[in-house]
XYZ file of C-alpha atoms in Angstrom:
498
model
C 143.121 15.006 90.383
C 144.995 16.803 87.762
C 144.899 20.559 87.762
C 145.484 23.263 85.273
C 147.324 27.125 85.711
C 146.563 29.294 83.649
C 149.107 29.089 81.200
C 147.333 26.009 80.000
C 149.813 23.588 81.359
C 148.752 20.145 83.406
C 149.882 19.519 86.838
C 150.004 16.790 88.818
C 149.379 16.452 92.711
C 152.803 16.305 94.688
C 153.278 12.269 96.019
C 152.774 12.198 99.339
C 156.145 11.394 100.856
C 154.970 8.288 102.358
C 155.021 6.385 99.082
C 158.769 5.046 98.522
C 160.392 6.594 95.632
C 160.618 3.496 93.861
C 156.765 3.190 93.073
C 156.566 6.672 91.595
C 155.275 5.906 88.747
C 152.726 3.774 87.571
C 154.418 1.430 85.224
C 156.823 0.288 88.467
C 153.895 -0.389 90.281
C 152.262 -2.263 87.813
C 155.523 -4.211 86.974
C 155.973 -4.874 90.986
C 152.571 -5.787 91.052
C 152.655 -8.285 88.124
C 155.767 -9.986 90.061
C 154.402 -10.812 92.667
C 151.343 -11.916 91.384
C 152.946 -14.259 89.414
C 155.620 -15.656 91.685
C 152.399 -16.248 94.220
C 150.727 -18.031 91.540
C 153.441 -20.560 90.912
C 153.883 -21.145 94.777
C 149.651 -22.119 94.327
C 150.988 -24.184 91.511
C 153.281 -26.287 92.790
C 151.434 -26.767 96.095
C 147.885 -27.420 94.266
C 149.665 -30.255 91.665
C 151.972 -31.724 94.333
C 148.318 -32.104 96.419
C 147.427 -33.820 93.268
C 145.545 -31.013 91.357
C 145.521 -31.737 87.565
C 147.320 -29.252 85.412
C 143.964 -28.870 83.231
C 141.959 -28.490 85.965
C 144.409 -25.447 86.865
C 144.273 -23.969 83.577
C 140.260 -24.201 84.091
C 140.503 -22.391 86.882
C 142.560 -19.255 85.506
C 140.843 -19.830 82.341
C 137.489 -20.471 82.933
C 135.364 -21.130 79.700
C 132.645 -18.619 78.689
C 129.431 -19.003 79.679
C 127.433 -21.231 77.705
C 123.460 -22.216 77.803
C 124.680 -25.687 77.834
C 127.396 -27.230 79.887
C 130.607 -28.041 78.986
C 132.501 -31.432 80.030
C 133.724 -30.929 83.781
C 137.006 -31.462 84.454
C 137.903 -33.907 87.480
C 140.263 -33.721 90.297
C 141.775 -37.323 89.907
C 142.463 -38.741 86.674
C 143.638 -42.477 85.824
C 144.866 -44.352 82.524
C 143.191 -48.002 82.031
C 146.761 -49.563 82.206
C 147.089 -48.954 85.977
C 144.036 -51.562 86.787
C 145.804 -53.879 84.336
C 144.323 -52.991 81.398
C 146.150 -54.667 78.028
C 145.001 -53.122 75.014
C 146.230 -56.003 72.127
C 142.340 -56.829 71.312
C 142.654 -60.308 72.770
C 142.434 -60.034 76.642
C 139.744 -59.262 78.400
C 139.940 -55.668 79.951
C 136.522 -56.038 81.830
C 137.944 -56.310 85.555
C 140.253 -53.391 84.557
C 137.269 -50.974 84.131
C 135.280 -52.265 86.333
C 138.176 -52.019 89.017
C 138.990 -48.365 87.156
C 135.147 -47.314 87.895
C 135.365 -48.839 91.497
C 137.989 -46.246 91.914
C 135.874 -43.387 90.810
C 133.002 -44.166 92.735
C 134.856 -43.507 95.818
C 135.979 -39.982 94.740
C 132.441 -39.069 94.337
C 132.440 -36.321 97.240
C 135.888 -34.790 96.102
C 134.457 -34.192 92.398
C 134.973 -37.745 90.695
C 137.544 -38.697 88.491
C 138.398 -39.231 85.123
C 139.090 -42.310 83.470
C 141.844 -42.746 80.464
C 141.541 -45.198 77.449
C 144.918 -44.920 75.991
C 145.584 -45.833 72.241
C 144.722 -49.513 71.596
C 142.337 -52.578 70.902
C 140.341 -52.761 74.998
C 138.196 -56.425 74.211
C 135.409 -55.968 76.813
C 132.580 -57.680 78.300
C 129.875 -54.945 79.179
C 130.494 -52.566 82.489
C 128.906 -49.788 84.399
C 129.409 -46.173 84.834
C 129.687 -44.665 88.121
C 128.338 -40.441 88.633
C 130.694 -37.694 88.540
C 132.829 -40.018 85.934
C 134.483 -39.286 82.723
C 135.281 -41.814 80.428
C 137.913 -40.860 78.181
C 139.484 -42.173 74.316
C 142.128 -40.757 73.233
C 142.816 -41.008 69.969
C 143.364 -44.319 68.176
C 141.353 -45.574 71.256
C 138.868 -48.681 70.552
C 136.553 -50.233 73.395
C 135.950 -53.704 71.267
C 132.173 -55.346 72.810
C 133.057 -59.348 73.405
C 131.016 -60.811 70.408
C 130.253 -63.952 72.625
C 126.487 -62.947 73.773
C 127.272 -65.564 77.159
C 129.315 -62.462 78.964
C 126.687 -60.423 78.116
C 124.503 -60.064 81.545
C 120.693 -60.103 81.334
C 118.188 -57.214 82.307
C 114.344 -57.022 83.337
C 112.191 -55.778 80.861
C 111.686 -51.930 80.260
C 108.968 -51.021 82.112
C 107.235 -48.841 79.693
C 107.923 -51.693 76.719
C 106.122 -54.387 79.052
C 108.953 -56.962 76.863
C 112.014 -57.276 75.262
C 111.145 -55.389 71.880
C 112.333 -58.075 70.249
C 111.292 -61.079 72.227
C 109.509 -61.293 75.717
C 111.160 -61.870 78.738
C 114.900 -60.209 79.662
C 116.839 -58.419 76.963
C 120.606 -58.360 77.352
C 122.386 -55.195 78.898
C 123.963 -52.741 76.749
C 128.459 -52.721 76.268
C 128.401 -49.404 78.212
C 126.071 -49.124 80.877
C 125.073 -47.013 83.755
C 121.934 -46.639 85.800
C 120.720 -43.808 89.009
C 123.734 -41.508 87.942
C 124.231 -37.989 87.850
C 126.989 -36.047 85.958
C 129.070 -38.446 83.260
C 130.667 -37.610 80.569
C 131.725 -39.639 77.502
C 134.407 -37.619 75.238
C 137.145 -37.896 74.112
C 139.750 -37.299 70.900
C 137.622 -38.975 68.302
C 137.983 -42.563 70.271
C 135.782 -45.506 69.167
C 133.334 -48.098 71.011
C 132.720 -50.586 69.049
C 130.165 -53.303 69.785
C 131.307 -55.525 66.800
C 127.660 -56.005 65.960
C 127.869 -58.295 62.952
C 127.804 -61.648 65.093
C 124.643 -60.088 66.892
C 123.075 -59.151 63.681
C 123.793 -62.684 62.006
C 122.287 -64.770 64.422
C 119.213 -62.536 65.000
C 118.437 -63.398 61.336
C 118.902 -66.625 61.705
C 116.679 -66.718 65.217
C 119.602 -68.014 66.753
C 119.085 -65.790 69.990
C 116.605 -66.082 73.052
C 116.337 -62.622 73.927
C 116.191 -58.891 72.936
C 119.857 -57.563 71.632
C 121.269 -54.568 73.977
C 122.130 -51.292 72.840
C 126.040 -50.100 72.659
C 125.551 -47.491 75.374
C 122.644 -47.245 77.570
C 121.935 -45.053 80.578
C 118.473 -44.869 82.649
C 116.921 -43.071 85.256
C 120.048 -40.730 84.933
C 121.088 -37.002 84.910
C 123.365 -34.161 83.455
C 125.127 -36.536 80.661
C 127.488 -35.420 77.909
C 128.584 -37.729 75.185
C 130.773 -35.284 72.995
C 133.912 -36.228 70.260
C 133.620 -40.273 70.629
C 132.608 -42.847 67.758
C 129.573 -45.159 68.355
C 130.140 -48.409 65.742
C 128.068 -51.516 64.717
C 126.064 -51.522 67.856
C 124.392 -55.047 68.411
C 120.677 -53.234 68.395
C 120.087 -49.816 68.818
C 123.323 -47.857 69.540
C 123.089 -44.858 71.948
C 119.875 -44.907 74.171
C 119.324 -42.618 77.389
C 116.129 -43.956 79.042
C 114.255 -42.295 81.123
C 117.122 -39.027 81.859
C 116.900 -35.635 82.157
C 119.552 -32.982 80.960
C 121.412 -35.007 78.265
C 123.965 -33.403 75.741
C 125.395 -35.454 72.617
C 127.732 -33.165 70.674
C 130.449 -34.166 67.593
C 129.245 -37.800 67.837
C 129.805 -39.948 64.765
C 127.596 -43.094 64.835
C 128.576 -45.618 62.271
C 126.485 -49.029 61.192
C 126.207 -50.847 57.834
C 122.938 -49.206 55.646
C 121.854 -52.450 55.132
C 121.964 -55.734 56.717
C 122.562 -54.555 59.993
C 118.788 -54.830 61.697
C 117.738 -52.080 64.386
C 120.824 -50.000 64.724
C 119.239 -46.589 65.534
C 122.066 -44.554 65.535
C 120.332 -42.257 68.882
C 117.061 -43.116 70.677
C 116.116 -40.380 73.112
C 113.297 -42.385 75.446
C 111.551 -40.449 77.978
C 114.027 -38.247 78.053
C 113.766 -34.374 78.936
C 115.552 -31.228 78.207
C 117.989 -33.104 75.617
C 120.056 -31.798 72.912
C 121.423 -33.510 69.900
C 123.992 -31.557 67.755
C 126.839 -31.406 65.281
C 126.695 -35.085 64.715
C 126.876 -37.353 61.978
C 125.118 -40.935 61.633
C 124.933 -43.214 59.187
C 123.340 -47.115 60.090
C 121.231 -49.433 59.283
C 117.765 -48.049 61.215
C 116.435 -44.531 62.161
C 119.054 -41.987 62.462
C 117.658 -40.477 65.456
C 114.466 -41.533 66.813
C 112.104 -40.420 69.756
C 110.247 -42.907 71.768
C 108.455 -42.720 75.106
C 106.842 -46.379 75.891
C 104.838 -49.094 73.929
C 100.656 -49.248 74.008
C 99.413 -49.820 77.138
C 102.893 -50.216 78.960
C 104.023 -46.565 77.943
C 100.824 -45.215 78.717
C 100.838 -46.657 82.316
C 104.722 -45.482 82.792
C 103.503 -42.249 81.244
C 107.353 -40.576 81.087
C 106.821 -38.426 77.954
C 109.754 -37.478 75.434
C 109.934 -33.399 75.972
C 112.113 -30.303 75.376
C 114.224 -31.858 72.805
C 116.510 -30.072 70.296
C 118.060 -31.940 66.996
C 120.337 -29.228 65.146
C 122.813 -29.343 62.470
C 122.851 -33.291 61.779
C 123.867 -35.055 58.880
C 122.506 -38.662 58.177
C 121.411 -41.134 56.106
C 119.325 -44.059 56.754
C 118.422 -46.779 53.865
C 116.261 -48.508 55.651
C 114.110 -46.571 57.799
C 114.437 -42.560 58.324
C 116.899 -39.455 59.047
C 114.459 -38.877 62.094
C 111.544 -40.244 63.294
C 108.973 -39.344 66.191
C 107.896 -43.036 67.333
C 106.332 -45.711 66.817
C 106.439 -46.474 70.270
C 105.317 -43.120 72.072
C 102.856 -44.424 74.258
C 103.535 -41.598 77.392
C 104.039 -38.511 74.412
C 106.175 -36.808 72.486
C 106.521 -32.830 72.712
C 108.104 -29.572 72.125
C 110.688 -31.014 69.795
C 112.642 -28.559 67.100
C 114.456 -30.068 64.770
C 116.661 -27.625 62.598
C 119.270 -27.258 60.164
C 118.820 -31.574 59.098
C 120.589 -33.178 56.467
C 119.352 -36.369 55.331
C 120.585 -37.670 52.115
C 120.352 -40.875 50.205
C 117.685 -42.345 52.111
C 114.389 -44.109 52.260
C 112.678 -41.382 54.333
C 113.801 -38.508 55.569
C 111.489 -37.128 58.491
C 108.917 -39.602 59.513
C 106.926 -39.675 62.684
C 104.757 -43.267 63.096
C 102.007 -43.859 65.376
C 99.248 -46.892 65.427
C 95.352 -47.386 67.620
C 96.499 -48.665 70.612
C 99.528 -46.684 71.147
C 97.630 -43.252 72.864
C 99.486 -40.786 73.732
C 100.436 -37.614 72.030
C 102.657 -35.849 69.662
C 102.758 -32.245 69.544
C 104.207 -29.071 69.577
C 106.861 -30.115 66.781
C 108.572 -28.266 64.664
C 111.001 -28.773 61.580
C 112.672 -26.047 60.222
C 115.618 -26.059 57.495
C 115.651 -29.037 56.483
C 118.031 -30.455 53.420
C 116.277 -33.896 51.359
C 119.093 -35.157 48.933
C 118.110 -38.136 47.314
C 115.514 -39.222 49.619
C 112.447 -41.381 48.153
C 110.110 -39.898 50.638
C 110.609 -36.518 51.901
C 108.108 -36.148 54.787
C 106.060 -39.269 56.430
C 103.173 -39.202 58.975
C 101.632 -42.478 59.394
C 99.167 -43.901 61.507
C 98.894 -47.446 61.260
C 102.359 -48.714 62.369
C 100.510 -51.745 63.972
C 103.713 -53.650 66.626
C 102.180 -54.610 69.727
C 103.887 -55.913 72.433
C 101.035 -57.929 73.082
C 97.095 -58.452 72.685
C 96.195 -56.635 75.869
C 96.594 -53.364 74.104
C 93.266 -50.860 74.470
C 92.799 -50.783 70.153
C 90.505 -47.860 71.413
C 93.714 -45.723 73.125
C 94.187 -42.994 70.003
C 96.942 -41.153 69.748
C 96.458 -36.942 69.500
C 99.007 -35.409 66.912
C 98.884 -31.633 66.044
C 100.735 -28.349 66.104
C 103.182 -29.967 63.597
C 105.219 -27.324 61.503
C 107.371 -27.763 58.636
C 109.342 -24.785 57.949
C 112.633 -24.500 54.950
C 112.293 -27.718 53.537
C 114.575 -28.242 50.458
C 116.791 -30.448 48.214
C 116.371 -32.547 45.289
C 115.789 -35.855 43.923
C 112.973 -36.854 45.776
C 110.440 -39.376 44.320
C 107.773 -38.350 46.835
C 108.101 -35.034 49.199
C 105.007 -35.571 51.390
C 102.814 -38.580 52.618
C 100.296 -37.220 55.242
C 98.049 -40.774 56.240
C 95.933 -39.735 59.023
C 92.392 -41.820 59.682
C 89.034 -41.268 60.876
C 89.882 -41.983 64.524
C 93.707 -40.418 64.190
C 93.169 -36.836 62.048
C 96.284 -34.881 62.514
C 95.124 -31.734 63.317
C 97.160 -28.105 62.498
C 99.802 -28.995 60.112
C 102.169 -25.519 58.441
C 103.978 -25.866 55.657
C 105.795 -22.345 54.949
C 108.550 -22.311 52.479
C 108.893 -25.578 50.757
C 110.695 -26.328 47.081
C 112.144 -29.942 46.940
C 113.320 -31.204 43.248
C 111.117 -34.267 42.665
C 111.762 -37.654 40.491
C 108.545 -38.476 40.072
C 106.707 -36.210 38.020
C 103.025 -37.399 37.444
C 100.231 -37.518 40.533
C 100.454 -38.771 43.706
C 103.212 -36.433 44.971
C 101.899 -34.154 47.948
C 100.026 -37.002 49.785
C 97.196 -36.663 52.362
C 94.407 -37.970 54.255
C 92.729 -37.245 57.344
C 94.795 -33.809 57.857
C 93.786 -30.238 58.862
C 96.217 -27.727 58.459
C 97.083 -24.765 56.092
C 99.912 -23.851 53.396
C 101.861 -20.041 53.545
C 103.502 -18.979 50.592
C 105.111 -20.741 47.799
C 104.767 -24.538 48.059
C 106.048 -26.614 45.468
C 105.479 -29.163 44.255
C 101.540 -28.008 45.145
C 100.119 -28.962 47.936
C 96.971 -31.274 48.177
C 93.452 -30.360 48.935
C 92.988 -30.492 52.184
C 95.283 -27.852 53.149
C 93.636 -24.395 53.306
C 96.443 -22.195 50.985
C 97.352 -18.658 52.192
C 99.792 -16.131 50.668
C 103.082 -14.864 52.281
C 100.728 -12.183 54.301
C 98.741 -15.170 55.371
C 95.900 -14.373 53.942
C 93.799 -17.039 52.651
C 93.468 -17.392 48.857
C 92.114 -20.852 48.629
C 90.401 -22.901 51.404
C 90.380 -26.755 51.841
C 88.019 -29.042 50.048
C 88.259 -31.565 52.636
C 89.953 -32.771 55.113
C 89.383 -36.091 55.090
C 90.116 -36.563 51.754
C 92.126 -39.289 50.991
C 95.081 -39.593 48.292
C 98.059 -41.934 49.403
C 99.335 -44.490 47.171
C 101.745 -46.866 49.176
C 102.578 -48.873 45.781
C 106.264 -46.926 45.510
């Protein structure tokens, strides 16, 4: 302790004489101290590398990141570069035994952490492979996974279960370029690397009915578990591009997912189906289907599977869809959709921008969902809920199995040049039941009737609207008090003739 006299001046306790001179005072100590901290670290060092520790994994450890409410990518004991399975990346030879002999690797590191796998800078032709867990698949930059384009090397799969068929034919469907079923912790990531399925073949001949069975997505995982896809380019997937089936904990961060807008048929750029506790963020898609679009089974297949889409977040996306929608909820949602929040959107030069599509026959549910900040730029339809999407797998669907929507909210939704903001098409046997709008002003190019659209819907209005809202939308004031109630419900004003 430090002690006073009583002239005022500080003392200091005598050192006991057992302490060596030389650590009198604290900023020796703390200078011995720091010495030999740091020439025990680099003994650890060498030892942990030569025992074939990487030097990022070491960095991890002295620098762990912050904590975070989702994970980031884990970083792997082992680590290996494509070329040392033989891997040629000149865009003509076939690299599929090198990754498959790369993941074979992998798989047996599973109980000392995994490993990571390396795709160096170049043109890596491939038939399709699988994914092993506690793998990380790696592109660097300038890195390009090319799809073979010759649909023979392309293996064939069994039916989804909850789609009953192919969703494009019945029977098999081929397997996806990237594959991976039963795993648990994978990451995808990389420096802005590219897998490409070099779609255009695939989308040729399915115009022409040249092919037998349903075209497989880019990169497909099922039944799987803790995923990251993070700083990677999906391109010109064959059918839809990035679809986790049936998986739980799934993060997709920085992803850019690139198709043609037109001419290139199906290429949803990310098709979360039956997936749980998922989030989608940061990433930019632009193809020739949906953005982003839930699913969760077809009619009576997806009601018998009964895996429901739930605990989804979609937040800060920019994309652009001219054929379909930004995001859609759907059509096939035959085991549910719910608790979805989808914030801080973009969708711009579009047909639709948020659309969720539902048929009799599908049953099921979609609700708790909310949208909230939401940019339209150029859109022709702003906001579409419609209920008589009518693809069957088949004609053993129950046309009596209804679907339930409700709880839908709509919350921030702007922009401009939009030729319709809302069409609302419940029926008799479908109502959609407790739709909010609460701050909504989107710049229209249409400026007669026909421009809030509804039928079938119960729900109520808070605040300013514009453009106004239609009739069957009780009205309330910022306060929520109600200044005008609904006329009807069930009133019906959609006009599907632009």
């Amino acid at each position: 302790m430090v002690e006073t006299s009583g002239s005022g001046r500080f003392h200091y306790p005598q050192r006991p004489r057992w302490i060596p001179p030389v650590l009198a005072s604290q900023g020796r100590l703390f200078a011995l101290l720091w010495i030999l901290g740091f020439a025990s670290l680099f003994v650890w060092q060498r030892n942990s590398l030569a025992g074939g520790i990487s030097l990022d994994l070491l960095r991890w450890r002295l620098f762990p990141p912050s904590p975070d409410p989702w994970p980031f990518p884990r970083l792997r004991p082992s680590a290996f570069k494509l070329t040392d399975f033989g891997g040629v990346g000149d865009g003509r030879r076939m690299n599929t035994k090198a990754f498959e002999k790369a993941v074979a690797k992998i798989s047996r590191l599973s109980k000392r952490g995994g490993g990571q796998l390396n795709v160096p800078p170049g043109m890596w032709l491939t038939a399709p492979f699988n994914l092993t867990s506690h793998m990380t698949l790696f592109l660097a930059e300038g890195a390009v996974i090319l799809g073979v384009q010759d649909e023979k090397y392309w293996p064939l799969m069994p039916p989804l279960k909850s789609y009953g068929h192919g969703r494009e034919h019945k029977g098999p469907r081929y397997g996806s370029l990237i594959h991976g079923q039963h795993l648990k912790d994978v990451v995808i990531t990389g420096q802005n690397g590219t897998i490409d399925g070099q779609g255009k073949s695939w989308w040729t001949k399915y115009r022409r009915k040249l092919l037998n069975y349903t075209r497989g997505p880019l990169v497909q995982l099922m039944w799987s578990s803790d995923i990251i896809i993070s700083h990677i380019t999906l391109r010109d997937s064959p059918f839809w591009t990035l679809h986790p089936f049936d998986c739980k904990n799934v993060t997709v961060s920085h992803v850019t997912i690139l198709a043609p807008v037109n001419e290139a048929p199906n290429t949803d750029g990310i098709d979360p189906d039956s997936c749980e506790d998922m989030l989608i963020e940061n990433c930019y898609i632009s193809v020739g289907d949906d953005g982003i679009a839930i699913k969760s089974g077809w009619d009576q297949y997806g009601i018998a599977y009964g895996k429901p889409s739930t605990n989804i977040v979609i937040r800060n996306v920019i994309t652009r869809s001219m054929v379909s929608a930004g995001v859609s909820i759907g059509s096939e949602m035959s085991g549910g959709v719910s608790n979805i929040t989808v914030e801080n959107l973009h969708v711009w030069t579009s047909k639709r921008g948020i659309r969720i599509k539902t048929a009799a026959g599908r049953g099921g549910h979609i609700r708790d969902i909310t949208y909230r900040n939401i940019t339209l730029d150029n859109v022709r339809v702003g906001i579409v809920i419609k209920t008589d999407y009518n693809e069957h797998p088949d004609e053993d669907f129950n046309p009596k199995a209804f679907p339930v929507l409700k709880d839908i909210r709509f919350e921030g939704i702007h922009g401009q040049g939009v030729r319709v903001p809302v069409r609302i098409h419940g029926c008799e046997e479908i109502p959609i039941q407790n739709v909010t709008f609460r701050d909504m002003s989107v710049g229209i190019t249409y400026k007669k009737k026909h421009i809030f659209q509804c039928s079938y819907v119960q729900g109520r209005v808070i605040g300013t609207v514009f453009p106004s809202p239609c009739d069957n939308l009780d009205q309330y004031d910022e306060q929520e008090r109600l200044v005008k109630a609904a006329v009807s419900p069930n009133i019906t004003d959609v006009d599907y003739d632009f």
